[in-house]
Amino acid sequence: MPSRQIPPSASALIESLRGTGYSLETAIADLIDNSISAGANCVDLTLEWNEGDPFVVIADDGAGMTEDRLVEAMRFGGAGPSVVRDRHDLGRFGLGLKTASLSQCRRMTVASKSGDVTAVFCWDLDHIRTAGDGWELLEGLSEDVAHLAQPLSDRPSGTIVIWDRIDFGRVRERPTLKAFLAGIERVERHLAMVFHRFLAGDARRLRIAINGIRIKGWDPYLEDQGATIPRPEQTLDSGGERITVRGFILPHPDRFANSTALEAAGGPNGWAAQQGFYVYRQKRLLSAGGWLGIGGTRAWTREEFSRLARIRIDLPNTIDEDWHIDIRKAQARPPEGLRAQLERIAGDIRKIAKQVFFHRGRRAEPSNSDGIARIWQVNPPPAERRYSVRRDHPLLVMLRDRLGRDGEVLDATLELIERTVPVDRIWLDTVETGPPQALGKDPVGYGLLIDSARGIARTMTAAGLDRAAAIAAVARMEPFDSVPDIAERLGEG
Ligand SMILES: Nc1ncnc2c1ncn2[C@@H]1O[C@H](COP(=O)(O)OP(=O)(O)O)[C@@H](O)[C@H]1O
Ligand SMILES: [Mg+2]
């Protein structure tokens, strides 16, 4: 059959690709993915207002590219999804460098050094538009941006991407200084989140600086604060590949030192929006929060009561198709075969998160298997401490939650008590004068216990538990559980 070559019109196609939905921060994150794939340890961003004609420079110290590879890298749709990639490669479509850049500016220049050779190429939308309609890549550094490529000369290798004629994708409006400064802030918060595992050294360590100031990672799980409840990590099979899932229940809002700390922990989009799944591909965060359409016929939404639940999902870069990784890599959708398992894991986390949210950190598990909360635990020999205080007793959990970091004083005190239980003395006294007098199993004895139980229930209510829950908890505590109909009797007074 006869055929014809009909290449697309370059300017029309590029102009339409400009609208693929990048924002300044997601575009920059895409370029940093490339730097990470190229083995960079440092990425230096420069965002310069330049009196209303802003430019952005992204410089890395990665492996760089030879001239041939750079030309190939500038091709739209170079190495696409079908290419098998190195395990550490964060790329996918062979479009990121170009579409991310040109979504924000009308001219992008890439200078790359590998070996002793530096190559420079440039896509200039205005040139493409006026010079016929070919895919004409310009070679070399134009004079007005030449100084921005300077850092390369001091490095053995690396890549510098320069954006100028920036319009942030808005054709008609000129950028304002205020919007530009707000943009820098968004970039900082976004990168702190998306690359937090790199910035903290959990993945390969990476340094990112904006205008000379180093970005500190933002950890969605507040793991270093000690008050988060981590759940065990689970491994699932996704089309023959291993993925891992781990849930975290964040501390009750009361437990933050101040409102700044509370707000920071909420994340760039706030507490309610940032609940749910955090999907990572090669430790790079793709999607932060949301329930990914999971939750049965009526998918879960971002409710107030589940906002302390955050669930980390780690994916390799080999299952993009199954997870519907989208072009900006800002989205992921779990495959059908995994939804039931994810729903089960997440349902559990949501339940605990709800309890923490309403009960200020009270954990769900009863302290003993029979559901009775006992404060003393007798350990078999040769335990160092024969008699220990159960840390999961509801009253201690409540106290610990209220103390926050001062919980250490509580621990020290309990430890001291456990180490100095006057066992010898108790034993001697018991032998000599009989056991200490127990309260009688009669109305007088029960009356005393009920009074004491009532006092504890009142304290728990004052601490924020609802009254019915407090009564139910106290009724299951030793020794109050021995009083007949204790719950009803507490309810009366
Ligand atoms: N900073 C960089 N350092 C080294 N190589 C790079 C860099 N940026 C891009 N490249 C090369 O250019 C190619 C195309 O990049 P890109 O358009 O982002 O597509 P993708 O990342 O999906 O492969 C990459 O696969 C990589 O080989
Ligand atoms: Mg890329």
Coordinates of C-alpha atoms and ligand atoms in Angstrom, one line a residue:
M1 CA 0.0 0.0 0.0
P2 CA 1.4 3.5 -0.8
S3 CA 2.2 5.6 2.2
R4 CA 3.1 9.1 3.1
Q5 CA 5.3 10.6 5.7
I6 CA 3.4 13.3 7.6
P7 CA 5.5 14.6 10.5
P8 CA 3.6 16.8 12.9
S9 CA 3.9 20.6 12.8
A10 CA 6.6 21.3 15.4
S11 CA 5.3 24.6 16.7
A12 CA 1.7 23.3 16.9
L13 CA 2.7 20.2 18.7
I14 CA 5.0 21.9 21.1
E15 CA 2.5 24.6 21.9
S16 CA -0.1 21.9 22.8
L17 CA 2.4 19.9 24.8
R18 CA 3.0 23.0 26.9
G19 CA -0.4 22.5 28.4
T20 CA 0.1 19.0 29.7
G21 CA -0.5 20.1 33.2
Y22 CA 2.9 20.9 34.7
S23 CA 3.2 23.5 37.4
L24 CA 6.5 25.2 38.2
E25 CA 7.1 22.8 41.1
T26 CA 6.2 19.6 39.3
A27 CA 8.3 20.7 36.3
I28 CA 11.4 21.3 38.4
A29 CA 10.8 18.0 40.2
D30 CA 10.8 16.2 36.9
L31 CA 14.2 17.7 36.0
I32 CA 15.6 16.7 39.4
D33 CA 14.5 13.1 38.6
N34 CA 16.8 13.2 35.6
S35 CA 19.6 14.5 37.8
I36 CA 19.1 11.6 40.3
S37 CA 19.0 9.1 37.4
A38 CA 22.3 10.6 36.3
G39 CA 23.8 9.9 39.7
A40 CA 24.0 13.5 40.9
N41 CA 24.8 14.3 44.6
C42 CA 24.0 18.0 44.4
V43 CA 21.4 19.9 42.5
D44 CA 21.6 23.7 42.7
L45 CA 18.5 25.7 41.6
T46 CA 18.6 29.3 40.8
L47 CA 15.4 31.2 40.4
E48 CA 16.1 34.8 39.6
W49 CA 13.5 37.5 39.2
N50 CA 15.8 39.5 36.9
E51 CA 13.6 42.6 36.9
G52 CA 10.6 40.9 35.4
D53 CA 12.4 38.7 33.0
P54 CA 13.0 35.7 35.2
F55 CA 15.2 32.8 34.6
V56 CA 15.7 29.4 36.2
V57 CA 18.8 27.3 36.3
I58 CA 19.0 23.7 37.4
A59 CA 22.6 22.5 37.7
D60 CA 23.6 19.0 38.7
D61 CA 26.9 17.2 39.2
G62 CA 25.7 14.0 37.6
A63 CA 27.4 11.9 34.9
G64 CA 26.5 14.4 32.1
M65 CA 26.0 13.6 28.5
T66 CA 28.2 13.3 25.4
E67 CA 27.1 15.4 22.4
D68 CA 25.3 12.5 20.8
R69 CA 23.4 11.6 23.9
L70 CA 22.5 15.2 24.5
V71 CA 21.0 15.5 21.0
E72 CA 19.1 12.3 21.7
A73 CA 17.9 13.7 25.0
M74 CA 16.6 16.8 23.3
R75 CA 14.4 14.6 21.0
F76 CA 10.8 14.7 21.9
G77 CA 9.9 11.1 22.9
G78 CA 13.5 9.8 22.9
A79 CA 13.5 6.6 24.9
G80 CA 9.9 5.8 25.6
P81 CA 8.0 3.5 28.0
S82 CA 9.0 0.3 26.2
V83 CA 12.7 0.8 26.9
V84 CA 14.0 -1.3 29.8
R85 CA 15.5 1.1 32.3
D86 CA 18.2 0.8 34.9
R87 CA 16.7 0.1 38.3
H88 CA 17.5 3.5 39.6
D89 CA 16.2 5.4 36.5
L90 CA 13.3 7.7 37.4
G91 CA 12.5 8.5 33.8
R92 CA 9.8 6.9 31.7
F93 CA 8.4 8.6 28.6
G94 CA 11.5 10.4 27.2
L95 CA 9.5 13.6 27.3
G96 CA 10.1 15.1 30.7
L97 CA 13.1 17.3 30.1
K98 CA 11.5 19.0 27.1
T99 CA 7.8 19.2 28.1
A100 CA 8.5 20.1 31.7
S101 CA 10.9 22.9 30.7
L102 CA 8.8 24.3 27.8
S103 CA 5.7 24.3 30.0
Q104 CA 7.3 27.1 31.9
C105 CA 9.5 28.9 29.4
R106 CA 9.9 29.6 25.7
R107 CA 13.5 28.8 25.5
M108 CA 15.4 26.0 27.2
T109 CA 19.1 25.5 26.9
V110 CA 20.9 22.3 28.1
A111 CA 24.7 22.3 28.6
S112 CA 26.2 19.0 29.5
K113 CA 29.7 18.0 30.3
S114 CA 31.0 14.4 30.1
G115 CA 34.7 13.6 29.8
D116 CA 36.3 16.9 28.9
V117 CA 33.7 17.9 26.4
T118 CA 30.8 20.2 26.9
A119 CA 27.9 20.1 24.5
V120 CA 25.1 22.7 24.4
F121 CA 21.8 22.6 22.6
C122 CA 18.7 24.7 22.8
W123 CA 15.0 24.5 21.9
D124 CA 13.7 28.0 21.1
L125 CA 9.9 28.2 20.6
D126 CA 10.1 31.6 18.9
H127 CA 12.7 30.3 16.5
I128 CA 10.7 27.2 15.7
R129 CA 7.6 29.3 15.0
T130 CA 9.3 31.8 12.7
A131 CA 11.8 29.5 10.9
G132 CA 9.4 27.3 8.9
D133 CA 7.9 24.3 10.8
G134 CA 10.7 21.9 11.3
W135 CA 12.1 20.4 14.5
E136 CA 15.1 22.7 14.4
L137 CA 17.4 22.3 17.4
L138 CA 19.8 25.1 17.9
E139 CA 23.4 24.4 18.8
G140 CA 25.5 26.5 21.2
L141 CA 25.0 28.9 24.0
S142 CA 23.5 32.3 23.3
E143 CA 25.4 35.2 24.8
D144 CA 22.7 36.4 27.2
V145 CA 22.7 33.1 29.1
A146 CA 26.4 32.1 28.6
H147 CA 27.4 33.1 32.2
L148 CA 24.8 30.8 33.7
A149 CA 26.6 27.7 32.3
Q150 CA 29.8 28.7 34.2
P151 CA 29.6 26.2 37.0
L152 CA 30.2 23.4 34.5
S153 CA 33.8 24.5 34.0
D154 CA 34.7 23.7 37.6
R155 CA 33.2 20.2 37.5
P156 CA 34.4 17.0 36.0
S157 CA 30.9 16.3 34.7
G158 CA 27.3 17.5 35.1
T159 CA 24.3 19.1 33.4
I160 CA 22.9 22.5 33.5
V161 CA 19.4 23.3 32.2
I162 CA 18.6 27.0 31.7
W163 CA 15.1 28.3 31.3
D164 CA 14.6 31.8 30.0
R165 CA 11.8 33.8 28.4
I166 CA 9.7 32.4 31.2
D167 CA 6.0 32.8 31.1
F168 CA 5.0 30.0 33.5
G169 CA 2.8 28.7 30.7
R170 CA 0.6 31.8 30.7
V171 CA 0.7 33.3 27.3
R172 CA -1.0 36.7 27.9
E173 CA 0.0 37.6 31.5
R174 CA 3.4 38.8 32.5
P175 CA 4.7 37.2 35.8
T176 CA 4.5 39.4 38.9
L177 CA 7.1 39.6 41.6
K178 CA 4.6 38.5 44.2
A179 CA 3.6 35.4 42.2
F180 CA 7.2 34.6 41.5
L181 CA 8.2 34.7 45.2
A182 CA 5.1 32.6 46.1
G183 CA 6.3 30.2 43.3
I184 CA 9.7 29.8 44.9
E185 CA 8.0 28.9 48.2
R186 CA 5.9 26.3 46.5
V187 CA 8.9 24.8 44.8
E188 CA 10.7 24.5 48.1
R189 CA 7.8 22.8 49.9
H190 CA 7.1 20.5 47.0
L191 CA 10.7 19.4 46.6
A192 CA 11.1 18.9 50.4
M193 CA 8.1 16.5 50.2
V194 CA 8.8 14.7 46.9
F195 CA 12.4 14.0 47.6
H196 CA 12.3 13.7 51.3
R197 CA 13.8 10.2 51.4
F198 CA 16.7 11.4 49.3
L199 CA 17.2 14.5 51.3
A200 CA 17.2 12.5 54.6
G201 CA 19.6 9.9 53.2
D202 CA 17.0 7.0 53.3
A203 CA 17.5 6.6 49.6
R204 CA 20.8 7.7 48.1
R205 CA 21.8 11.0 49.7
L206 CA 21.1 14.1 47.7
R207 CA 21.6 17.8 48.4
I208 CA 19.2 20.3 46.8
A209 CA 19.6 24.0 47.3
I210 CA 17.5 26.9 46.1
N211 CA 19.4 30.1 45.6
G212 CA 22.1 28.8 47.8
I213 CA 19.8 27.7 50.7
R214 CA 19.7 24.0 51.3
I215 CA 16.3 22.3 51.4
K216 CA 15.4 20.1 54.4
G217 CA 13.2 17.1 53.7
W218 CA 9.6 16.9 55.0
D219 CA 8.8 13.5 56.5
P220 CA 5.1 12.8 56.2
Y221 CA 5.3 10.2 59.0
L222 CA 7.1 12.3 61.6
E223 CA 9.1 9.1 62.4
D224 CA 11.7 11.0 64.4
Q225 CA 9.2 12.4 66.8
G226 CA 8.5 9.1 68.5
A227 CA 4.8 9.7 68.9
T228 CA 3.7 8.2 65.5
I229 CA 2.4 4.7 65.7
P230 CA 4.0 2.7 62.9
R231 CA 2.3 -0.5 61.8
P232 CA 4.2 -3.5 60.6
E233 CA 5.5 -3.4 57.0
Q234 CA 3.7 -5.7 54.6
T235 CA 4.9 -7.1 51.4
L236 CA 2.5 -7.6 48.5
D237 CA 2.9 -9.2 45.1
S238 CA 2.0 -6.9 42.2
G239 CA 2.3 -8.8 38.9
G240 CA 5.4 -10.8 40.1
E241 CA 7.0 -7.7 41.6
R242 CA 7.4 -7.0 45.3
I243 CA 5.8 -3.9 46.7
T244 CA 5.8 -2.9 50.3
V245 CA 3.1 -1.2 52.3
R246 CA 3.4 0.4 55.7
G247 CA 0.9 2.4 57.6
F248 CA 1.5 5.1 60.1
I249 CA -0.9 6.8 62.6
L250 CA 0.2 10.3 63.3
P251 CA 0.0 11.8 66.8
H252 CA -3.2 13.5 68.0
P253 CA -3.1 17.3 67.3
D254 CA -2.8 18.0 71.0
R255 CA 0.6 16.4 71.1
F256 CA 2.4 19.0 69.0
A257 CA 4.5 21.6 70.8
N258 CA 2.8 24.5 69.1
S259 CA 0.6 25.5 66.1
T260 CA 3.6 26.0 63.8
A261 CA 4.8 22.4 64.4
L262 CA 1.2 21.2 63.9
E263 CA 0.9 23.0 60.6
A264 CA 4.3 21.9 59.4
A265 CA 3.3 18.3 60.1
G266 CA 0.2 18.8 58.0
G267 CA 2.2 19.2 54.9
P268 CA 2.1 21.5 51.8
N269 CA -1.7 20.9 51.3
G270 CA -2.8 20.6 54.9
W271 CA -3.9 17.8 57.2
A272 CA -7.1 16.8 55.6
A273 CA -5.7 16.7 52.0
Q274 CA -2.5 14.9 53.0
Q275 CA -4.1 11.8 54.6
G276 CA -4.1 8.5 52.8
F277 CA -1.7 6.7 50.5
Y278 CA 1.8 8.0 49.7
V279 CA 3.0 6.2 46.6
Y280 CA 6.8 6.1 45.9
R281 CA 8.6 4.9 42.8
Q282 CA 12.2 4.2 43.5
K283 CA 11.7 6.2 46.7
R284 CA 10.6 9.3 44.8
L285 CA 7.2 10.4 46.0
L286 CA 4.6 10.3 43.1
S287 CA 1.4 10.9 44.8
A288 CA 0.9 12.4 48.3
G289 CA -2.3 11.6 50.0
G290 CA -5.8 10.6 48.9
W291 CA -7.4 7.1 49.0
L292 CA -6.8 6.2 45.3
G293 CA -10.4 5.3 44.8
I294 CA -10.2 2.5 47.3
G295 CA -12.9 1.7 49.9
G296 CA -15.6 -0.4 48.2
T297 CA -18.6 0.8 46.2
R298 CA -18.4 4.3 47.8
A299 CA -14.7 5.1 47.7
W300 CA -13.3 6.6 50.9
T301 CA -13.0 10.3 50.9
R302 CA -10.7 12.6 52.9
E303 CA -12.6 12.7 56.2
E304 CA -11.7 14.7 59.2
F305 CA -11.6 11.5 61.4
S306 CA -9.1 9.7 59.1
R307 CA -6.7 12.5 58.8
L308 CA -4.0 11.0 61.0
A309 CA -3.7 8.0 58.7
R310 CA -0.8 8.0 56.2
I311 CA 0.2 4.8 54.3
R312 CA 3.5 4.4 52.5
I313 CA 3.6 2.3 49.3
D314 CA 6.9 1.5 47.7
L315 CA 7.0 0.5 44.0
P316 CA 9.9 -0.4 41.8
N317 CA 10.1 1.3 38.4
T318 CA 9.2 -2.0 36.6
I319 CA 5.4 -1.8 37.1
D320 CA 4.5 1.6 35.8
E321 CA 1.8 0.2 33.5
D322 CA 0.1 -1.8 36.1
W323 CA -0.1 1.3 38.3
H324 CA -1.0 3.7 35.6
I325 CA 1.9 6.1 36.3
D326 CA 0.9 9.2 34.3
I327 CA 3.0 11.5 32.2
R328 CA 3.8 14.0 35.0
K329 CA 4.3 11.1 37.3
A330 CA 2.0 12.9 39.7
Q331 CA -0.5 10.1 39.8
A332 CA -0.7 6.4 40.3
R333 CA -3.7 4.0 40.3
P334 CA -3.4 0.6 42.0
P335 CA -4.1 -2.4 39.8
E336 CA -7.5 -4.2 40.3
G337 CA -5.8 -7.3 41.7
L338 CA -4.4 -5.4 44.7
R339 CA -7.3 -3.3 45.6
A340 CA -8.9 -5.7 48.1
Q341 CA -5.6 -6.2 49.9
L342 CA -4.9 -2.5 50.1
E343 CA -8.4 -1.9 51.3
R344 CA -7.9 -4.4 54.1
I345 CA -4.6 -2.9 55.2
A346 CA -5.8 0.7 54.9
G347 CA -9.1 -0.1 56.6
D348 CA -7.2 -1.2 59.6
I349 CA -5.0 1.9 59.7
R350 CA -8.1 4.1 59.3
K351 CA -9.8 2.5 62.2
I352 CA -6.8 3.1 64.5
A353 CA -6.4 6.6 63.2
K354 CA -10.0 7.3 64.0
Q355 CA -9.6 6.0 67.5
V356 CA -6.5 8.1 68.1
F357 CA -8.2 11.1 66.7
F358 CA -11.2 10.8 69.0
H359 CA -9.5 9.3 72.0
R360 CA -6.3 11.3 72.1
G361 CA -3.9 8.6 71.4
R362 CA -5.5 5.8 73.4
R363 CA -4.5 2.6 71.6
A364 CA -7.1 0.1 70.6
E365 CA -5.6 -3.1 71.9
P366 CA -6.7 -4.2 75.4
S367 CA -3.7 -4.8 77.7
N368 CA -4.5 -8.4 78.4
S369 CA -6.0 -11.1 76.3
D370 CA -9.1 -11.3 78.5
G371 CA -9.7 -7.7 78.0
I372 CA -9.1 -6.7 81.6
A373 CA -6.6 -3.9 82.1
R374 CA -4.1 -4.8 84.8
I375 CA -1.4 -2.5 85.9
W376 CA 1.0 -5.1 87.3
Q377 CA 2.6 -7.8 85.3
V378 CA 4.5 -10.6 87.0
N379 CA 7.4 -11.9 84.9
P380 CA 8.8 -15.4 85.2
P381 CA 12.4 -15.8 86.4
P382 CA 15.1 -14.9 85.4
A383 CA 13.5 -11.6 84.4
E384 CA 15.5 -8.7 85.6
R385 CA 12.4 -7.0 86.8
R386 CA 10.0 -9.6 88.3
Y387 CA 7.2 -7.1 88.8
S388 CA 6.7 -4.6 86.1
V389 CA 4.1 -1.9 85.3
R390 CA 2.2 -2.4 82.1
R391 CA 2.9 0.5 79.8
D392 CA -0.2 -0.2 77.8
H393 CA -2.6 0.3 80.7
P394 CA -5.2 2.8 79.5
L395 CA -4.3 5.3 82.3
L396 CA -0.7 5.2 81.5
V397 CA -1.3 5.5 77.7
M398 CA -3.4 8.6 78.4
L399 CA -0.8 10.1 80.7
R400 CA 2.0 9.4 78.3
D401 CA 0.0 11.1 75.5
R402 CA -0.6 14.1 77.6
L403 CA 3.1 14.4 78.6
G404 CA 4.4 14.3 75.0
R405 CA 8.2 14.6 75.3
D406 CA 8.1 14.7 79.1
G407 CA 7.0 11.1 78.9
E408 CA 10.6 10.3 79.5
V409 CA 10.2 11.4 83.1
L410 CA 7.3 9.0 83.5
D411 CA 9.4 6.2 82.1
A412 CA 12.2 7.0 84.5
T413 CA 9.8 7.0 87.4
L414 CA 8.2 3.7 86.5
E415 CA 11.5 2.1 86.0
L416 CA 12.6 3.3 89.5
I417 CA 9.4 1.8 91.0
E418 CA 9.9 -1.5 89.3
R419 CA 13.5 -1.7 90.4
T420 CA 12.7 -1.0 94.0
V421 CA 9.6 -3.1 94.6
P422 CA 10.1 -4.0 98.3
V423 CA 9.7 -7.7 97.7
D424 CA 11.7 -8.8 100.8
R425 CA 9.7 -6.6 103.0
I426 CA 6.4 -7.6 101.6
W427 CA 7.3 -11.2 102.0
L428 CA 8.4 -10.8 105.6
D429 CA 5.4 -8.8 106.5
T430 CA 3.1 -11.3 104.9
V431 CA 4.7 -14.2 106.7
E432 CA 4.7 -12.4 110.1
T433 CA 1.3 -10.7 110.1
G434 CA -0.7 -12.2 107.2
P435 CA -1.6 -10.6 103.9
P436 CA -2.6 -6.9 103.8
Q437 CA -6.3 -6.6 104.5
A438 CA -8.2 -6.7 101.3
L439 CA -11.5 -4.8 100.8
G440 CA -14.4 -7.0 101.6
K441 CA -16.6 -8.4 98.9
D442 CA -19.5 -6.6 100.5
P443 CA -21.4 -3.4 100.0
V444 CA -18.8 -1.4 102.0
G445 CA -15.9 -2.8 100.1
Y446 CA -17.6 -2.4 96.7
G447 CA -18.7 1.2 97.7
L448 CA -15.0 2.2 98.2
L449 CA -14.0 0.7 94.9
I450 CA -16.9 2.4 93.1
D451 CA -15.8 5.7 94.5
S452 CA -12.3 5.3 93.4
A453 CA -13.4 4.0 89.9
R454 CA -15.7 7.0 89.6
G455 CA -12.7 9.4 90.3
I456 CA -10.6 7.8 87.6
A457 CA -13.5 7.9 85.1
R458 CA -14.0 11.6 85.8
T459 CA -10.3 12.2 85.3
M460 CA -10.4 10.4 81.9
T461 CA -13.4 12.4 80.9
A462 CA -11.7 15.6 81.8
A463 CA -8.8 14.5 79.7
G464 CA -11.0 14.4 76.7
L465 CA -12.5 10.9 76.5
D466 CA -16.2 10.8 76.1
R467 CA -18.0 9.7 79.3
A468 CA -19.4 6.4 78.0
A469 CA -15.9 5.4 76.8
A470 CA -14.3 6.3 80.1
I471 CA -16.8 4.3 82.1
A472 CA -16.3 1.3 79.8
A473 CA -12.6 1.6 80.2
V474 CA -12.6 1.8 83.9
A475 CA -15.1 -1.1 84.2
R476 CA -12.5 -3.3 82.5
M477 CA -9.7 -2.3 84.9
E478 CA -8.5 -4.4 87.7
P479 CA -9.7 -4.3 90.5
F480 CA -12.9 -2.5 89.5
D481 CA -13.8 -5.4 87.2
S482 CA -14.6 -7.5 90.4
V483 CA -17.5 -5.3 91.4
P484 CA -20.8 -6.7 90.1
D485 CA -22.5 -4.5 87.5
I486 CA -19.7 -1.9 87.8
A487 CA -20.5 -0.2 84.4
E488 CA -24.1 0.4 85.3
R489 CA -23.3 1.6 88.8
L490 CA -20.7 4.1 87.5
G491 CA -23.3 5.3 85.0
E492 CA -25.7 6.1 87.7
G493 CA -23.5 8.6 89.6
Ligands
LIG1 N1 20.5 16.0 34.1 C1 20.7 15.0 33.3 N2 21.9 14.4 33.3 C2 22.2 13.4 32.5 N3 21.4 12.9 31.5 C3 20.2 13.5 31.4 C4 19.8 14.6 32.3 N4 18.6 15.0 31.9 C5 18.2 14.2 30.9 N5 19.1 13.3 30.6 C6 19.0 12.3 29.5 O1 18.0 12.6 28.7 C7 17.0 11.6 28.5 C8 15.7 12.2 28.3 O2 15.2 12.8 29.4 P1 13.6 13.0 29.6 O3 13.2 13.9 28.5 O4 13.4 13.6 31.0 O5 13.0 11.6 29.5 P2 13.1 10.4 30.5 O6 13.6 10.9 31.8 O7 11.7 9.9 30.6 O8 14.1 9.4 29.9 C9 17.2 10.8 29.8 O9 16.8 9.5 29.6 C10 18.7 10.9 30.1 O10 19.4 10.0 29.4
MG2 MG 13.0 12.6 32.9

